[in-house]
CSV table of C-alpha atoms in Angstrom, one decimal:
chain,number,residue,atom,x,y,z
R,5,UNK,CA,-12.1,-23.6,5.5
R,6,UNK,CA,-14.0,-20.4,6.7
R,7,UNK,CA,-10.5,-18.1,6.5
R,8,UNK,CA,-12.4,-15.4,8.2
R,9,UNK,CA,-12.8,-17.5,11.4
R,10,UNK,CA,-9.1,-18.9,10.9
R,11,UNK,CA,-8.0,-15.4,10.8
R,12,UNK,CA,-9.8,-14.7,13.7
R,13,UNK,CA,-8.9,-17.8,15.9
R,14,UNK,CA,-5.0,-17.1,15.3
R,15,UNK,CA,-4.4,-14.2,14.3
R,16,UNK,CA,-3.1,-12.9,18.3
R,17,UNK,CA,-0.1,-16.0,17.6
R,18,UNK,CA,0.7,-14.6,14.3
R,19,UNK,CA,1.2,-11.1,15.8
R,20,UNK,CA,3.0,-12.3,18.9
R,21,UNK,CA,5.1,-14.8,16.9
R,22,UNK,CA,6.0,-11.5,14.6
R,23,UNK,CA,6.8,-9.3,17.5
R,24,UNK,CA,9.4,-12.4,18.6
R,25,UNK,CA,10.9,-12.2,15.3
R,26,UNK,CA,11.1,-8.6,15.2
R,27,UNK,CA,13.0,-8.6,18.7
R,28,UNK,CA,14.9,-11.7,18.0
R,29,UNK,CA,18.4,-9.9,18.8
R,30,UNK,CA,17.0,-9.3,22.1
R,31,UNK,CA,15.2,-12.1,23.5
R,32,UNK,CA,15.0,-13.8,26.8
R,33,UNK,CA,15.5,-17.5,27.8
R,34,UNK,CA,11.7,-18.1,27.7
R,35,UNK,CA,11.6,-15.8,24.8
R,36,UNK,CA,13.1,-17.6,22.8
R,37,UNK,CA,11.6,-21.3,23.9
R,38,UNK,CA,8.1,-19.2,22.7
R,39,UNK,CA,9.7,-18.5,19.6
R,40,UNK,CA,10.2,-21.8,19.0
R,41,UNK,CA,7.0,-23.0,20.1
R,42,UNK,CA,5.2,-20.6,18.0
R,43,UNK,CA,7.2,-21.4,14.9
R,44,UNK,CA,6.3,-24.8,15.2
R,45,UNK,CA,2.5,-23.9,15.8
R,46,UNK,CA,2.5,-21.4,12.9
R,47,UNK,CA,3.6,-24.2,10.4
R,48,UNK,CA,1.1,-26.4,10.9
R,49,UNK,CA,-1.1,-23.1,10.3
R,50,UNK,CA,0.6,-22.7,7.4
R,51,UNK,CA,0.2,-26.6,6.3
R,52,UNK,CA,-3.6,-26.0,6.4
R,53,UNK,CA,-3.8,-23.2,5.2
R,54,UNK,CA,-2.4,-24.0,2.0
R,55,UNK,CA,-4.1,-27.6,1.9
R,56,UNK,CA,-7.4,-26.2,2.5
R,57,UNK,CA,-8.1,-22.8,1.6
R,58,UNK,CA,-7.1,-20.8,-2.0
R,59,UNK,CA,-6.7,-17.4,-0.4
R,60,UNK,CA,-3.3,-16.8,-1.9
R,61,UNK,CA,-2.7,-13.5,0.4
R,62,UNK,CA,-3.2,-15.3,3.8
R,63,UNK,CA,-0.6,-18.1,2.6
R,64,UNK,CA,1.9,-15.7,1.0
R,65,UNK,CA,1.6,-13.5,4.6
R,66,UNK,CA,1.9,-16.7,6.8
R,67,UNK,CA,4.8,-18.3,4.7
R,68,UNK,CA,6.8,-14.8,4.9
R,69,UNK,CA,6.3,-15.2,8.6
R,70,UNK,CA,7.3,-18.7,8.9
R,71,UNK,CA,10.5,-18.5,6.7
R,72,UNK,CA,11.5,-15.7,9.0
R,73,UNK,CA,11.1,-17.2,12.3
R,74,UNK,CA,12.3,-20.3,10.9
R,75,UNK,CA,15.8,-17.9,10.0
R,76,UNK,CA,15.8,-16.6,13.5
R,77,UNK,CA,15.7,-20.0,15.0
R,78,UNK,CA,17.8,-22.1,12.7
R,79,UNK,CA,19.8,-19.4,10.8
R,80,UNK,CA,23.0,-17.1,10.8
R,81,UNK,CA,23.4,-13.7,10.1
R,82,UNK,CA,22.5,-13.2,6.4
R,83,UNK,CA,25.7,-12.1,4.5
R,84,UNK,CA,26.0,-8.1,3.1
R,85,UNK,CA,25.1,-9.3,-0.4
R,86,UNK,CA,21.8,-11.0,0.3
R,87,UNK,CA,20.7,-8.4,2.1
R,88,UNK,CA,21.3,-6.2,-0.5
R,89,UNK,CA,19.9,-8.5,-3.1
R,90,UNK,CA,16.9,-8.6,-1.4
R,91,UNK,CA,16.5,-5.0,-0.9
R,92,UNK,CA,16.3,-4.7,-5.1
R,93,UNK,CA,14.3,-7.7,-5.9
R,94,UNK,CA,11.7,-7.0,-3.0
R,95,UNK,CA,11.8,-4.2,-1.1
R,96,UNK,CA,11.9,-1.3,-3.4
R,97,UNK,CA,10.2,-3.1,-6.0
R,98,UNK,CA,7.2,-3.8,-3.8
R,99,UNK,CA,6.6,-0.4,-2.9
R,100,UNK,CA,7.0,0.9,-6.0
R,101,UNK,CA,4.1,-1.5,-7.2
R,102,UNK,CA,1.7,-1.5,-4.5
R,103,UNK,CA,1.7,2.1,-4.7
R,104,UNK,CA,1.3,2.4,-8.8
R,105,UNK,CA,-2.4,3.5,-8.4
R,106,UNK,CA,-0.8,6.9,-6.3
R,107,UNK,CA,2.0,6.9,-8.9
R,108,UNK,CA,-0.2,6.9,-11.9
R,109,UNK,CA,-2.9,9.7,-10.4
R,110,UNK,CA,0.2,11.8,-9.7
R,111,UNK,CA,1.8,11.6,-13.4
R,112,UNK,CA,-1.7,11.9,-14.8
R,113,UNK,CA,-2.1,15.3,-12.0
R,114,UNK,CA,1.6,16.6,-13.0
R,115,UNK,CA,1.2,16.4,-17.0
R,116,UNK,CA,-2.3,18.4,-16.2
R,117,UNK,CA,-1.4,20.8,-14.8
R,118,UNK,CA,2.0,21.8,-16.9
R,119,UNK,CA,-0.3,21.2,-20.2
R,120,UNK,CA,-3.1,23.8,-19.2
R,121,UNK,CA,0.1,26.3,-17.8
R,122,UNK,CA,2.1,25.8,-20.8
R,123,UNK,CA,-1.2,26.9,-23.6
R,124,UNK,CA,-2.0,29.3,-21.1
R,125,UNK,CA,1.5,30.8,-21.3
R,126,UNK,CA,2.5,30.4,-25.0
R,127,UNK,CA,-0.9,31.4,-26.0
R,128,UNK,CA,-0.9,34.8,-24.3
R,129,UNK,CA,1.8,37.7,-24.9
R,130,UNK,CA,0.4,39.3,-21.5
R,131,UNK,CA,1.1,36.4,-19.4
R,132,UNK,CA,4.7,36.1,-21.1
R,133,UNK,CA,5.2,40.5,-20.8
R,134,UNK,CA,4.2,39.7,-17.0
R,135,UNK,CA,6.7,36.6,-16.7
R,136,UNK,CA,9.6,38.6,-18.0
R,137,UNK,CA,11.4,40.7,-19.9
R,138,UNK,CA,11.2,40.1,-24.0
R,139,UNK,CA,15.3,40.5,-24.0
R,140,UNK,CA,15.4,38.1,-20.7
R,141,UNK,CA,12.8,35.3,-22.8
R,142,UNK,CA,14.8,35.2,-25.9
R,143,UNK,CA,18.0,34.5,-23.6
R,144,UNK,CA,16.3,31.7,-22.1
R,145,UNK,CA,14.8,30.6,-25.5
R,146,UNK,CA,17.9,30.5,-27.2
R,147,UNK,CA,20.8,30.1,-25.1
R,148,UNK,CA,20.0,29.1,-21.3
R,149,UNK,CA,18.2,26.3,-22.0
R,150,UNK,CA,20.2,24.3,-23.9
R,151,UNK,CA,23.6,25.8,-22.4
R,152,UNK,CA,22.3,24.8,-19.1
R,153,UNK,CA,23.1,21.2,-19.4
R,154,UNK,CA,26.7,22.2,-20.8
R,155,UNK,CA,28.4,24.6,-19.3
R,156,UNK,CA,29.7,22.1,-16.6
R,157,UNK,CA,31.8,19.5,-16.3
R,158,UNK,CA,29.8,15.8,-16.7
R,159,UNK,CA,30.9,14.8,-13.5
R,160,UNK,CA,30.7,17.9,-11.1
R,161,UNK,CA,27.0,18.1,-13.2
R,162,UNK,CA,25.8,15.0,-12.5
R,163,UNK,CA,26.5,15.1,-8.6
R,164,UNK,CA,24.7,18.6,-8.6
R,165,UNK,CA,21.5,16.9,-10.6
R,166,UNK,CA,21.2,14.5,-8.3
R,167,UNK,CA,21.5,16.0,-5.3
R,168,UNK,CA,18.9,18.8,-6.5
R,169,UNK,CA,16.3,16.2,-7.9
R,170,UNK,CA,17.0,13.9,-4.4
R,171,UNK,CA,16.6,16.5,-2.7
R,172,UNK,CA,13.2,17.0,-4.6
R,173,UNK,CA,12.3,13.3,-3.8
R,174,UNK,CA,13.3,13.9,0.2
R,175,UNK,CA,10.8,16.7,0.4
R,176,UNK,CA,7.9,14.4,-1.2
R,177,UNK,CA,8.5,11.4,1.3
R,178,UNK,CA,9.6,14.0,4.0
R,179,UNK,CA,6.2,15.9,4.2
R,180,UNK,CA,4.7,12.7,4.6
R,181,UNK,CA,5.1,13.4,8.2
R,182,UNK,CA,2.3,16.5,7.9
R,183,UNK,CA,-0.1,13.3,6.3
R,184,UNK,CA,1.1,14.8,2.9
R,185,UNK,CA,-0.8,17.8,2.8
R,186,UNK,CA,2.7,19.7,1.6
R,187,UNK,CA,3.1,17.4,-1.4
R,188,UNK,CA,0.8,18.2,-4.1
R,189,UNK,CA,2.3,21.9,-3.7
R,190,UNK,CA,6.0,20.5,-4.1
R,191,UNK,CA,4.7,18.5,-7.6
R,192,UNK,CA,2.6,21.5,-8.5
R,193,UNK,CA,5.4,23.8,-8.9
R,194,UNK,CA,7.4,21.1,-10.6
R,195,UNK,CA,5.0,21.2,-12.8
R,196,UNK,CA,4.1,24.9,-13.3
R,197,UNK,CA,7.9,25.3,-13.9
R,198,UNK,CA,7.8,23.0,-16.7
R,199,UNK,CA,4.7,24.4,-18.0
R,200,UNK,CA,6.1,27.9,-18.0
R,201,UNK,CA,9.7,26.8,-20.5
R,202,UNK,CA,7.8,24.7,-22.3
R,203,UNK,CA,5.1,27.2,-23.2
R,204,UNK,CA,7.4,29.6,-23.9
R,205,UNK,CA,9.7,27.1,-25.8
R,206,UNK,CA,7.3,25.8,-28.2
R,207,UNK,CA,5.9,29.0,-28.6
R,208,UNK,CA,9.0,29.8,-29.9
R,209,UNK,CA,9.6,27.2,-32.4
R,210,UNK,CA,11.8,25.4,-30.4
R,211,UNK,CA,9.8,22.0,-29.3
R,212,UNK,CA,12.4,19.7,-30.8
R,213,UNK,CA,15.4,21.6,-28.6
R,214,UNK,CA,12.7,21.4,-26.1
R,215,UNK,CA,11.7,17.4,-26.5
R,216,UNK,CA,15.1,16.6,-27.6
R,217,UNK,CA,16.6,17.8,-23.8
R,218,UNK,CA,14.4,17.2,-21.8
R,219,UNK,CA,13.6,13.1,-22.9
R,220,UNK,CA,16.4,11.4,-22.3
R,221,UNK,CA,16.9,11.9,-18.8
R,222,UNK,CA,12.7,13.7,-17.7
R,223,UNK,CA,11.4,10.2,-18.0
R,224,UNK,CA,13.4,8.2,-15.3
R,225,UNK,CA,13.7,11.7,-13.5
R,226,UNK,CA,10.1,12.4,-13.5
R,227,UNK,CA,8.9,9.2,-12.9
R,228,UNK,CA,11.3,9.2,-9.6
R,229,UNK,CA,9.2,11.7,-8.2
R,230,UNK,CA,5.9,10.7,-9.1
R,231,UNK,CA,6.7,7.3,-7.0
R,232,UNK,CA,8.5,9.5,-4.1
R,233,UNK,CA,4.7,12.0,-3.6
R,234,UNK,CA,2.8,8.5,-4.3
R,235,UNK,CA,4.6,6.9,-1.8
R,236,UNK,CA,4.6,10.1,0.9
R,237,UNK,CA,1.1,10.7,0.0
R,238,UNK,CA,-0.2,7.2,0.7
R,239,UNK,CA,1.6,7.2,3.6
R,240,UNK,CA,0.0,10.4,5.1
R,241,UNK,CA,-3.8,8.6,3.8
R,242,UNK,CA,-2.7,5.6,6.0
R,243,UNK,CA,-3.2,7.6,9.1
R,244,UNK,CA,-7.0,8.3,7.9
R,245,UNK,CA,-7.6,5.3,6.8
R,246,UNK,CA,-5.8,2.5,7.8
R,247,UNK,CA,-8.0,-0.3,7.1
R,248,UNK,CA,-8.3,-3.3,9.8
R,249,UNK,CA,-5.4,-2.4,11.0
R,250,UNK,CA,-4.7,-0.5,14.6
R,251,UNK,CA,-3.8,2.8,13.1
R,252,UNK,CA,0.1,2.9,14.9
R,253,UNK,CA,0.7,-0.5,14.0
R,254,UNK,CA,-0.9,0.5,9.5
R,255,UNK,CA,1.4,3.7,9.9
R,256,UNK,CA,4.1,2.7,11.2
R,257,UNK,CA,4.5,-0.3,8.5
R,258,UNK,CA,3.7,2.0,5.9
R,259,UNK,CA,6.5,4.8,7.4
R,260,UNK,CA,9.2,2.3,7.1
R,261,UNK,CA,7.9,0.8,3.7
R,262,UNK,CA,8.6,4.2,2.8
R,263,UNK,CA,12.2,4.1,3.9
R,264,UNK,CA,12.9,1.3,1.2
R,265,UNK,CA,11.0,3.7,-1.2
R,266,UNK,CA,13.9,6.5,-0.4
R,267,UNK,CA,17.1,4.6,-0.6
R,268,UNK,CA,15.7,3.2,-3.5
R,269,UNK,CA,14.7,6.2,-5.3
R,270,UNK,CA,18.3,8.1,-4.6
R,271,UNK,CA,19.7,5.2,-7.1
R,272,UNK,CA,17.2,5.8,-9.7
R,273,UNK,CA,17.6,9.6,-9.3
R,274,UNK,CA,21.7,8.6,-9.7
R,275,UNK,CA,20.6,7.1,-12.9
R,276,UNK,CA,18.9,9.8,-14.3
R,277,UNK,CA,21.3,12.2,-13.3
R,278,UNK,CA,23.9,10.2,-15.5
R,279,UNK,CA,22.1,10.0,-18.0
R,280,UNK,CA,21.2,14.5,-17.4
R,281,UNK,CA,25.4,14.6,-17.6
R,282,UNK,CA,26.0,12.4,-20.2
R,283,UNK,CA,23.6,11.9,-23.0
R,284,UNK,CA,21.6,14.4,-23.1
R,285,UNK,CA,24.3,17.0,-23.6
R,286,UNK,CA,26.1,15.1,-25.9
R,287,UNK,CA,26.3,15.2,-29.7
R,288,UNK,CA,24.3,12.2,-30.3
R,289,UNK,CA,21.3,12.3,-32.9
R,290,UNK,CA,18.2,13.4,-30.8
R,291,UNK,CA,16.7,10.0,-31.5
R,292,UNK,CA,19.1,8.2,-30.1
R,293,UNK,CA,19.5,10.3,-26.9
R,294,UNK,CA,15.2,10.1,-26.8
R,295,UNK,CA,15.9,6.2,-27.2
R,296,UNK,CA,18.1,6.1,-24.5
R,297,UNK,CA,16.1,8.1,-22.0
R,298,UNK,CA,13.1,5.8,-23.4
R,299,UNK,CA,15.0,2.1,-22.8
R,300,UNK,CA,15.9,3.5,-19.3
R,301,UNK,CA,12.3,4.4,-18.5
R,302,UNK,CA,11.2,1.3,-20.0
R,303,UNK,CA,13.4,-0.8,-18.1
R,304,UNK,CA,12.4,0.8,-15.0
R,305,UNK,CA,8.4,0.0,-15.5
R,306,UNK,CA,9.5,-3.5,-16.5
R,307,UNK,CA,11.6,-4.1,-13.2
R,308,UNK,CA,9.3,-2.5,-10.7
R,309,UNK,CA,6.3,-4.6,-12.6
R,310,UNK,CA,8.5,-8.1,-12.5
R,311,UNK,CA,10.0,-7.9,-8.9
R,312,UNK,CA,7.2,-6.2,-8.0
R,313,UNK,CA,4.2,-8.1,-8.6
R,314,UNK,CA,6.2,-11.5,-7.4
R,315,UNK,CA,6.7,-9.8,-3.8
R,316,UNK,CA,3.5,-8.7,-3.6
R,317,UNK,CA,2.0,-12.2,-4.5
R,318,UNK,CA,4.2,-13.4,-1.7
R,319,UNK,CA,2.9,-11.4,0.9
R,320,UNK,CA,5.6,-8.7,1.0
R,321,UNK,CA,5.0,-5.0,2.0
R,322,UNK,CA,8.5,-3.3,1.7
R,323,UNK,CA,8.6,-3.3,5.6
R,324,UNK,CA,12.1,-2.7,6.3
R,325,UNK,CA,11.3,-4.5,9.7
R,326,UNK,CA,10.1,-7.7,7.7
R,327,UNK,CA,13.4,-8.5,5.8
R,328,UNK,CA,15.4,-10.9,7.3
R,329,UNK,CA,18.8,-10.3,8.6
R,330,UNK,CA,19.4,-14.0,8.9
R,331,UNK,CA,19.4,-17.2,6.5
R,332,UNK,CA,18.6,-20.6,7.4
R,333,UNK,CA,21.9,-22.6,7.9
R,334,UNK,CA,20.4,-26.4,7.1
């Protein structure tokens, strides 16, 4: 099978039987006979497809499309569960991993920069004298740091880290609207921050108070808003390059891929605040706080990579638009 030429022969039915499914709430009489007619037709494209032809993309992207005109034929409403379900074995997940080449170049950027900032700073008394005060440095050094994940109750702590890092995440996917131009400057001084107390920190002696707060909960934390600029960023690159799709139709896919990537996100950033309130304040052996903060970031990597890598095999995108609201009754 030439695919290229069977791409090209069909692929107007595809799109219009997608726009049907997309407006399957809101269909006319005749509508809804197309629907039908379509589904029918796309099936048999399916049928050859996988019978003649090992492009594994094209199949997962037409069997997606079929399973969901088939639920908006056949089915009833999906119940609250399987929606949900779906939402954390595919949609997140997907995003997450199609982006991971964003994800990784931002991490990689991030680590950069507060490295080369934190040997500048602990490296040079002038650059500390110009920071601040020696009195206002040895408060920081020896007392804010650490007190700052104490002084508050766990509960009332947590809600405030979370909010304050989602809010972080919001302004990464948010500034996506400006073709993320904004959000290298919204990870840069993330990072700079970091560089700056951790110069001054391990410049001081104090790299295991340093390491030994900042683990358990930085991983999961950090890594939550490396995915939210990857995922912004990308977003703003598919509006100058959107590949051989129409531009609109590339951006707004992307845009409400990116949606998925936010709700999804605010959980892991709920995580990682626990995990702020709870362990790393508490009087556990730094090892086993680190190994927490480790397991959590490790079981992260491993669930995005699983879910991930199956939905993208199957043709999934994240698109809110693509996930079916109803299940095939039988």
């Amino acid at each position: 099978m030439d695919v290229d030429a069977f791409v090209l022969a069909h692929q107007d039915t595809w799109t219009r039987l997608e726009q049907l499914v997309k407006r399957r709430r809101r269909l006319s009489g005749p509508e809804v006979d197309e629907l039908v007619e379509l589904y029918q037709r796309v099936s048999t494209h399916l049928s050859m497809v996988r019978s003649a032809s090992s492009d594994s993309v094209l199949a997962g992207r037409l069997s997606s499309l079929v399973a969901r005109a088939r639920a908006a034929v056949t089915g009833a409403h999906a119940p609250m569960w399987h929606e949900f379900a779906r939402f954390w074995t595919v949609s997140f997940p997907v995003v997450a991993y199609r982006a991971w080449r964003w994800w990784l170049a931002t991490a990689v950027a991030f680590f950069a920069v507060a490295t080369v900032i934190g040997i500048w700073v602990g490296g040079s008394p002038e650059v500390q004298s110009a920071l601040s005060t020696p009195q206002e440095i040895d408060h920081l050094i020896n007392h804010d740091f650490a007190s700052y994940y104490s002084e508050n109750p766990a509960g009332s702590f947590a809600l405030r880290v979370w909010v304050n890092n989602s809010w972080v995440a919001a302004q990464c996917i948010g500034f996506a609207i400006l073709l993320g131009i904004p959000i290298p400057w919204v990870i840069f001084q993330n990072a700079a921050n970091l560089g700056v107390v951790g110069g001054l920190m391990i410049h001081a002696g104090k790299a295991d108070v340093l390491f030994g707060l900042l683990v358990p909960h930085g991983l999961l934390e950090l890594t939550a808003v490396f995915l939210a600029g990857a995922v912004g960023m990308r977003l703003g690159w598919t509006v100058i390059s959107p590949g051989d799709r129409p531009r609109g139709q590339a951006l707004a896919e992307q845009g409400r891929a990116v949606v998925a990537a936010a709700v999804g996100l605010a959980g892991v950033l709920l995580v990682s605040g626990l995990i702020e309130a709870l362990v790393t304040p508490s009087p556990l052996p730094t090892f086993i706080r680190i190994g927490i903060g480790v397991a959590a970031e490790a079981g992260f990597l491993a669930y995005v990579v699983h879910f991930g890598r199956k939905a993208s095999r199957a043709g999934e995108t994240g698109d809110v638009a693509d996930a079916p609201d109803m299940v095939p009754t039988g």
